[in-house]
Amino acid sequence: MSKPRKPKGRPISGWLILDKPFDFGSTEAVAKIKWLFKAQKAGHAGTLDPLASGMLPIALGDATKTVPYVMDGRKIYEFTVTWGEERSTDDLEGTVTQSADKRPTADAIKAILGEYTGTIQQIPPQFSAIKIDGERAYDLAREGEVVEIPSREVEIHRLTLIGCPDENTAEFEVECGKGTYVRALARDFGRQLGCYGHISGLRRSFVAPFGEDDMVPLAELTALEKIEDEAERLAALDAFLIDTGEALSSLPQIVINDDQAHRLRMGNPIILRGRDAPVSADEAYATARGKLVAIGEIGGGEFRPKRVFAG
């Protein structure tokens, strides 16, 4: 019987909060970071279109187990809408499908923003990753099909008109929940205002719990390739990593000792003692010596692990 293959790369874990450049795909960015760090595993929390820039949280190693918690977090985008044209992709990449000479005033724009705040129904763009009968909508759109995509509920926490640089463009900032398409906002603004519109600039500045101060430009990382000594180069790269547990800051935390950490890593529950111990929680995380040990549930005076992390 053949031995299982040893994974290639380093068993390094943590989050790298990349400031993704314009015209660079999310999958391409993850592959580049995985190669730079020589990591065994890598994944990202929330795709950014190639024409969008900004925050792309990339998980390395065991941090990939915490990706869903970042995917569910709030996000902030700054975006520019150009009026006068609706496009097939709802951004600069697509072909023009509708056009109009009308241009909205700032007051007219502000008057409709309340309708896009709170819990709203949104129809995702034709060019999106939504599955229709088992196929991605963007694959069907590339083949020329126009498909009926059902609307879905999304949460818009805050939507602000920043300004109108000229009559043809308007700049916005939106804070929104999981699954919101900013391109769809531009499309719907334009239709309601009778002038059509598409995204001509998009930047993500926040993905909870990570902020702008956590972002690292790709150029800053690739500049380290000139360091010839591999150990020195990797140490310089590792300095940019954020601890895996930071992704779980929205969950209750329990601090445990080394013996308890060993039990959890073996898949066993631990008894919680002390008046400050949480009584119950569907999800919580345990740390020892400041490092993530496990994600689990709390009930009946116990912490029961669901996912464990290497020490």
JSON list of N, CA and C in Angstrom, two decimals, residues 53-92:
[
{"chain": "A", "resi": 53, "resn": "SER", "atom": "N", "xyz": [-10.58, 46.95, -6.95]},
{"chain": "A", "resi": 53, "resn": "SER", "atom": "CA", "xyz": [-9.35, 46.90, -6.16]},
{"chain": "A", "resi": 53, "resn": "SER", "atom": "C", "xyz": [-9.71, 46.85, -4.68]},
{"chain": "A", "resi": 54, "resn": "GLY", "atom": "N", "xyz": [-8.69, 46.67, -3.85]},
{"chain": "A", "resi": 54, "resn": "GLY", "atom": "CA", "xyz": [-8.91, 46.76, -2.42]},
{"chain": "A", "resi": 54, "resn": "GLY", "atom": "C", "xyz": [-8.81, 45.45, -1.68]},
{"chain": "A", "resi": 55, "resn": "MET", "atom": "N", "xyz": [-9.53, 45.37, -0.57]},
{"chain": "A", "resi": 55, "resn": "MET", "atom": "CA", "xyz": [-9.32, 44.30, 0.40]},
{"chain": "A", "resi": 55, "resn": "MET", "atom": "C", "xyz": [-9.76, 42.93, -0.09]},
{"chain": "A", "resi": 56, "resn": "LEU", "atom": "N", "xyz": [-8.78, 42.01, -0.10]},
{"chain": "A", "resi": 56, "resn": "LEU", "atom": "CA", "xyz": [-9.03, 40.60, -0.39]},
{"chain": "A", "resi": 56, "resn": "LEU", "atom": "C", "xyz": [-8.39, 39.80, 0.72]},
{"chain": "A", "resi": 57, "resn": "PRO", "atom": "N", "xyz": [-9.16, 39.38, 1.74]},
{"chain": "A", "resi": 57, "resn": "PRO", "atom": "CA", "xyz": [-8.59, 38.57, 2.81]},
{"chain": "A", "resi": 57, "resn": "PRO", "atom": "C", "xyz": [-8.24, 37.17, 2.30]},
{"chain": "A", "resi": 58, "resn": "ILE", "atom": "N", "xyz": [-6.97, 36.79, 2.47]},
{"chain": "A", "resi": 58, "resn": "ILE", "atom": "CA", "xyz": [-6.49, 35.48, 2.00]},
{"chain": "A", "resi": 58, "resn": "ILE", "atom": "C", "xyz": [-6.08, 34.65, 3.20]},
{"chain": "A", "resi": 59, "resn": "ALA", "atom": "N", "xyz": [-6.65, 33.45, 3.29]},
{"chain": "A", "resi": 59, "resn": "ALA", "atom": "CA", "xyz": [-6.36, 32.54, 4.40]},
{"chain": "A", "resi": 59, "resn": "ALA", "atom": "C", "xyz": [-5.31, 31.53, 3.98]},
{"chain": "A", "resi": 60, "resn": "LEU", "atom": "N", "xyz": [-4.32, 31.33, 4.83]},
{"chain": "A", "resi": 60, "resn": "LEU", "atom": "CA", "xyz": [-3.29, 30.33, 4.58]},
{"chain": "A", "resi": 60, "resn": "LEU", "atom": "C", "xyz": [-3.40, 29.21, 5.61]},
{"chain": "A", "resi": 61, "resn": "GLY", "atom": "N", "xyz": [-3.20, 27.97, 5.14]},
{"chain": "A", "resi": 61, "resn": "GLY", "atom": "CA", "xyz": [-3.17, 26.83, 6.04]},
{"chain": "A", "resi": 61, "resn": "GLY", "atom": "C", "xyz": [-4.47, 26.65, 6.81]},
{"chain": "A", "resi": 62, "resn": "ASP", "atom": "N", "xyz": [-4.35, 26.44, 8.13]},
{"chain": "A", "resi": 62, "resn": "ASP", "atom": "CA", "xyz": [-5.52, 26.20, 8.98]},
{"chain": "A", "resi": 62, "resn": "ASP", "atom": "C", "xyz": [-6.50, 27.37, 8.99]},
{"chain": "A", "resi": 63, "resn": "ALA", "atom": "N", "xyz": [-6.04, 28.55, 8.62]},
{"chain": "A", "resi": 63, "resn": "ALA", "atom": "CA", "xyz": [-6.94, 29.71, 8.58]},
{"chain": "A", "resi": 63, "resn": "ALA", "atom": "C", "xyz": [-8.07, 29.51, 7.56]},
{"chain": "A", "resi": 64, "resn": "THR", "atom": "N", "xyz": [-7.88, 28.60, 6.59]},
{"chain": "A", "resi": 64, "resn": "THR", "atom": "CA", "xyz": [-8.94, 28.34, 5.61]},
{"chain": "A", "resi": 64, "resn": "THR", "atom": "C", "xyz": [-10.19, 27.79, 6.30]},
{"chain": "A", "resi": 65, "resn": "LYS", "atom": "N", "xyz": [-10.04, 27.20, 7.49]},
{"chain": "A", "resi": 65, "resn": "LYS", "atom": "CA", "xyz": [-11.20, 26.70, 8.24]},
{"chain": "A", "resi": 65, "resn": "LYS", "atom": "C", "xyz": [-12.06, 27.84, 8.78]},
{"chain": "A", "resi": 66, "resn": "THR", "atom": "N", "xyz": [-11.51, 29.04, 8.82]},
{"chain": "A", "resi": 66, "resn": "THR", "atom": "CA", "xyz": [-12.26, 30.19, 9.36]},
{"chain": "A", "resi": 66, "resn": "THR", "atom": "C", "xyz": [-12.81, 31.10, 8.26]},
{"chain": "A", "resi": 67, "resn": "VAL", "atom": "N", "xyz": [-12.63, 30.72, 6.99]},
{"chain": "A", "resi": 67, "resn": "VAL", "atom": "CA", "xyz": [-13.10, 31.54, 5.88]},
{"chain": "A", "resi": 67, "resn": "VAL", "atom": "C", "xyz": [-14.59, 31.87, 5.97]},
{"chain": "A", "resi": 68, "resn": "PRO", "atom": "N", "xyz": [-15.48, 30.91, 6.32]},
{"chain": "A", "resi": 68, "resn": "PRO", "atom": "CA", "xyz": [-16.91, 31.25, 6.36]},
{"chain": "A", "resi": 68, "resn": "PRO", "atom": "C", "xyz": [-17.25, 32.39, 7.31]},
{"chain": "A", "resi": 69, "resn": "TYR", "atom": "N", "xyz": [-16.48, 32.55, 8.38]},
{"chain": "A", "resi": 69, "resn": "TYR", "atom": "CA", "xyz": [-16.78, 33.59, 9.36]},
{"chain": "A", "resi": 69, "resn": "TYR", "atom": "C", "xyz": [-16.44, 34.98, 8.80]},
{"chain": "A", "resi": 70, "resn": "VAL", "atom": "N", "xyz": [-15.46, 35.04, 7.92]},
{"chain": "A", "resi": 70, "resn": "VAL", "atom": "CA", "xyz": [-15.11, 36.31, 7.27]},
{"chain": "A", "resi": 70, "resn": "VAL", "atom": "C", "xyz": [-16.07, 36.57, 6.10]},
{"chain": "A", "resi": 71, "resn": "MET", "atom": "N", "xyz": [-16.44, 35.52, 5.39]},
{"chain": "A", "resi": 71, "resn": "MET", "atom": "CA", "xyz": [-17.40, 35.66, 4.28]},
{"chain": "A", "resi": 71, "resn": "MET", "atom": "C", "xyz": [-18.70, 36.28, 4.77]},
{"chain": "A", "resi": 72, "resn": "ASP", "atom": "N", "xyz": [-19.10, 35.94, 6.00]},
{"chain": "A", "resi": 72, "resn": "ASP", "atom": "CA", "xyz": [-20.36, 36.42, 6.55]},
{"chain": "A", "resi": 72, "resn": "ASP", "atom": "C", "xyz": [-20.28, 37.85, 7.10]},
{"chain": "A", "resi": 73, "resn": "GLY", "atom": "N", "xyz": [-19.09, 38.41, 7.17]},
{"chain": "A", "resi": 73, "resn": "GLY", "atom": "CA", "xyz": [-18.91, 39.72, 7.78]},
{"chain": "A", "resi": 73, "resn": "GLY", "atom": "C", "xyz": [-19.38, 40.87, 6.91]},
{"chain": "A", "resi": 74, "resn": "ARG", "atom": "N", "xyz": [-19.59, 42.03, 7.55]},
{"chain": "A", "resi": 74, "resn": "ARG", "atom": "CA", "xyz": [-19.96, 43.25, 6.80]},
{"chain": "A", "resi": 74, "resn": "ARG", "atom": "C", "xyz": [-18.80, 43.68, 5.90]},
{"chain": "A", "resi": 75, "resn": "LYS", "atom": "N", "xyz": [-19.16, 44.39, 4.83]},
{"chain": "A", "resi": 75, "resn": "LYS", "atom": "CA", "xyz": [-18.17, 44.88, 3.88]},
{"chain": "A", "resi": 75, "resn": "LYS", "atom": "C", "xyz": [-18.47, 46.34, 3.55]},
{"chain": "A", "resi": 76, "resn": "ILE", "atom": "N", "xyz": [-17.41, 47.08, 3.26]},
{"chain": "A", "resi": 76, "resn": "ILE", "atom": "CA", "xyz": [-17.56, 48.48, 2.83]},
{"chain": "A", "resi": 76, "resn": "ILE", "atom": "C", "xyz": [-16.91, 48.65, 1.47]},
{"chain": "A", "resi": 77, "resn": "TYR", "atom": "N", "xyz": [-17.66, 49.26, 0.55]},
{"chain": "A", "resi": 77, "resn": "TYR", "atom": "CA", "xyz": [-17.16, 49.54, -0.80]},
{"chain": "A", "resi": 77, "resn": "TYR", "atom": "C", "xyz": [-17.30, 51.03, -1.10]},
{"chain": "A", "resi": 78, "resn": "GLU", "atom": "N", "xyz": [-16.32, 51.54, -1.82]},
{"chain": "A", "resi": 78, "resn": "GLU", "atom": "CA", "xyz": [-16.43, 52.86, -2.43]},
{"chain": "A", "resi": 78, "resn": "GLU", "atom": "C", "xyz": [-16.57, 52.62, -3.92]},
{"chain": "A", "resi": 79, "resn": "PHE", "atom": "N", "xyz": [-17.57, 53.26, -4.55]},
{"chain": "A", "resi": 79, "resn": "PHE", "atom": "CA", "xyz": [-17.78, 52.96, -5.97]},
{"chain": "A", "resi": 79, "resn": "PHE", "atom": "C", "xyz": [-18.24, 54.19, -6.74]},
{"chain": "A", "resi": 80, "resn": "THR", "atom": "N", "xyz": [-17.91, 54.17, -8.01]},
{"chain": "A", "resi": 80, "resn": "THR", "atom": "CA", "xyz": [-18.29, 55.25, -8.93]},
{"chain": "A", "resi": 80, "resn": "THR", "atom": "C", "xyz": [-19.26, 54.70, -9.96]},
{"chain": "A", "resi": 81, "resn": "VAL", "atom": "N", "xyz": [-20.35, 55.43, -10.17]},
{"chain": "A", "resi": 81, "resn": "VAL", "atom": "CA", "xyz": [-21.32, 55.07, -11.20]},
{"chain": "A", "resi": 81, "resn": "VAL", "atom": "C", "xyz": [-21.22, 56.10, -12.32]},
{"chain": "A", "resi": 82, "resn": "THR", "atom": "N", "xyz": [-21.11, 55.60, -13.54]},
{"chain": "A", "resi": 82, "resn": "THR", "atom": "CA", "xyz": [-21.16, 56.47, -14.72]},
{"chain": "A", "resi": 82, "resn": "THR", "atom": "C", "xyz": [-22.55, 56.36, -15.32]},
{"chain": "A", "resi": 83, "resn": "TRP", "atom": "N", "xyz": [-23.19, 57.51, -15.52]},
{"chain": "A", "resi": 83, "resn": "TRP", "atom": "CA", "xyz": [-24.56, 57.55, -16.03]},
{"chain": "A", "resi": 83, "resn": "TRP", "atom": "C", "xyz": [-24.58, 57.57, -17.56]},
{"chain": "A", "resi": 84, "resn": "GLY", "atom": "N", "xyz": [-25.72, 57.18, -18.11]},
{"chain": "A", "resi": 84, "resn": "GLY", "atom": "CA", "xyz": [-25.92, 57.28, -19.56]},
{"chain": "A", "resi": 84, "resn": "GLY", "atom": "C", "xyz": [-25.87, 55.96, -20.28]},
{"chain": "A", "resi": 85, "resn": "GLU", "atom": "N", "xyz": [-25.28, 54.93, -19.66]},
{"chain": "A", "resi": 85, "resn": "GLU", "atom": "CA", "xyz": [-25.19, 53.62, -20.30]},
{"chain": "A", "resi": 85, "resn": "GLU", "atom": "C", "xyz": [-25.39, 52.49, -19.29]},
{"chain": "A", "resi": 86, "resn": "GLU", "atom": "N", "xyz": [-26.23, 51.53, -19.66]},
{"chain": "A", "resi": 86, "resn": "GLU", "atom": "CA", "xyz": [-26.28, 50.28, -18.93]},
{"chain": "A", "resi": 86, "resn": "GLU", "atom": "C", "xyz": [-25.49, 49.26, -19.75]},
{"chain": "A", "resi": 87, "resn": "ARG", "atom": "N", "xyz": [-24.73, 48.42, -19.07]},
{"chain": "A", "resi": 87, "resn": "ARG", "atom": "CA", "xyz": [-23.88, 47.47, -19.78]},
{"chain": "A", "resi": 87, "resn": "ARG", "atom": "C", "xyz": [-24.20, 46.04, -19.38]},
{"chain": "A", "resi": 88, "resn": "SER", "atom": "N", "xyz": [-23.85, 45.10, -20.25]},
{"chain": "A", "resi": 88, "resn": "SER", "atom": "CA", "xyz": [-24.22, 43.70, -20.05]},
{"chain": "A", "resi": 88, "resn": "SER", "atom": "C", "xyz": [-23.66, 43.13, -18.75]},
{"chain": "A", "resi": 89, "resn": "THR", "atom": "N", "xyz": [-22.48, 43.61, -18.33]},
{"chain": "A", "resi": 89, "resn": "THR", "atom": "CA", "xyz": [-21.86, 43.14, -17.10]},
{"chain": "A", "resi": 89, "resn": "THR", "atom": "C", "xyz": [-22.09, 44.08, -15.92]},
{"chain": "A", "resi": 90, "resn": "ASP", "atom": "N", "xyz": [-22.77, 45.19, -16.17]},
{"chain": "A", "resi": 90, "resn": "ASP", "atom": "CA", "xyz": [-23.02, 46.25, -15.18]},
{"chain": "A", "resi": 90, "resn": "ASP", "atom": "C", "xyz": [-21.74, 46.92, -14.72]},
{"chain": "A", "resi": 91, "resn": "ASP", "atom": "N", "xyz": [-20.65, 46.76, -15.50]},
{"chain": "A", "resi": 91, "resn": "ASP", "atom": "CA", "xyz": [-19.40, 47.49, -15.25]},
{"chain": "A", "resi": 91, "resn": "ASP", "atom": "C", "xyz": [-18.74, 47.81, -16.58]},
{"chain": "A", "resi": 92, "resn": "LEU", "atom": "N", "xyz": [-17.50, 48.29, -16.53]},
{"chain": "A", "resi": 92, "resn": "LEU", "atom": "CA", "xyz": [-16.82, 48.75, -17.75]},
{"chain": "A", "resi": 92, "resn": "LEU", "atom": "C", "xyz": [-16.54, 47.65, -18.76]}
]
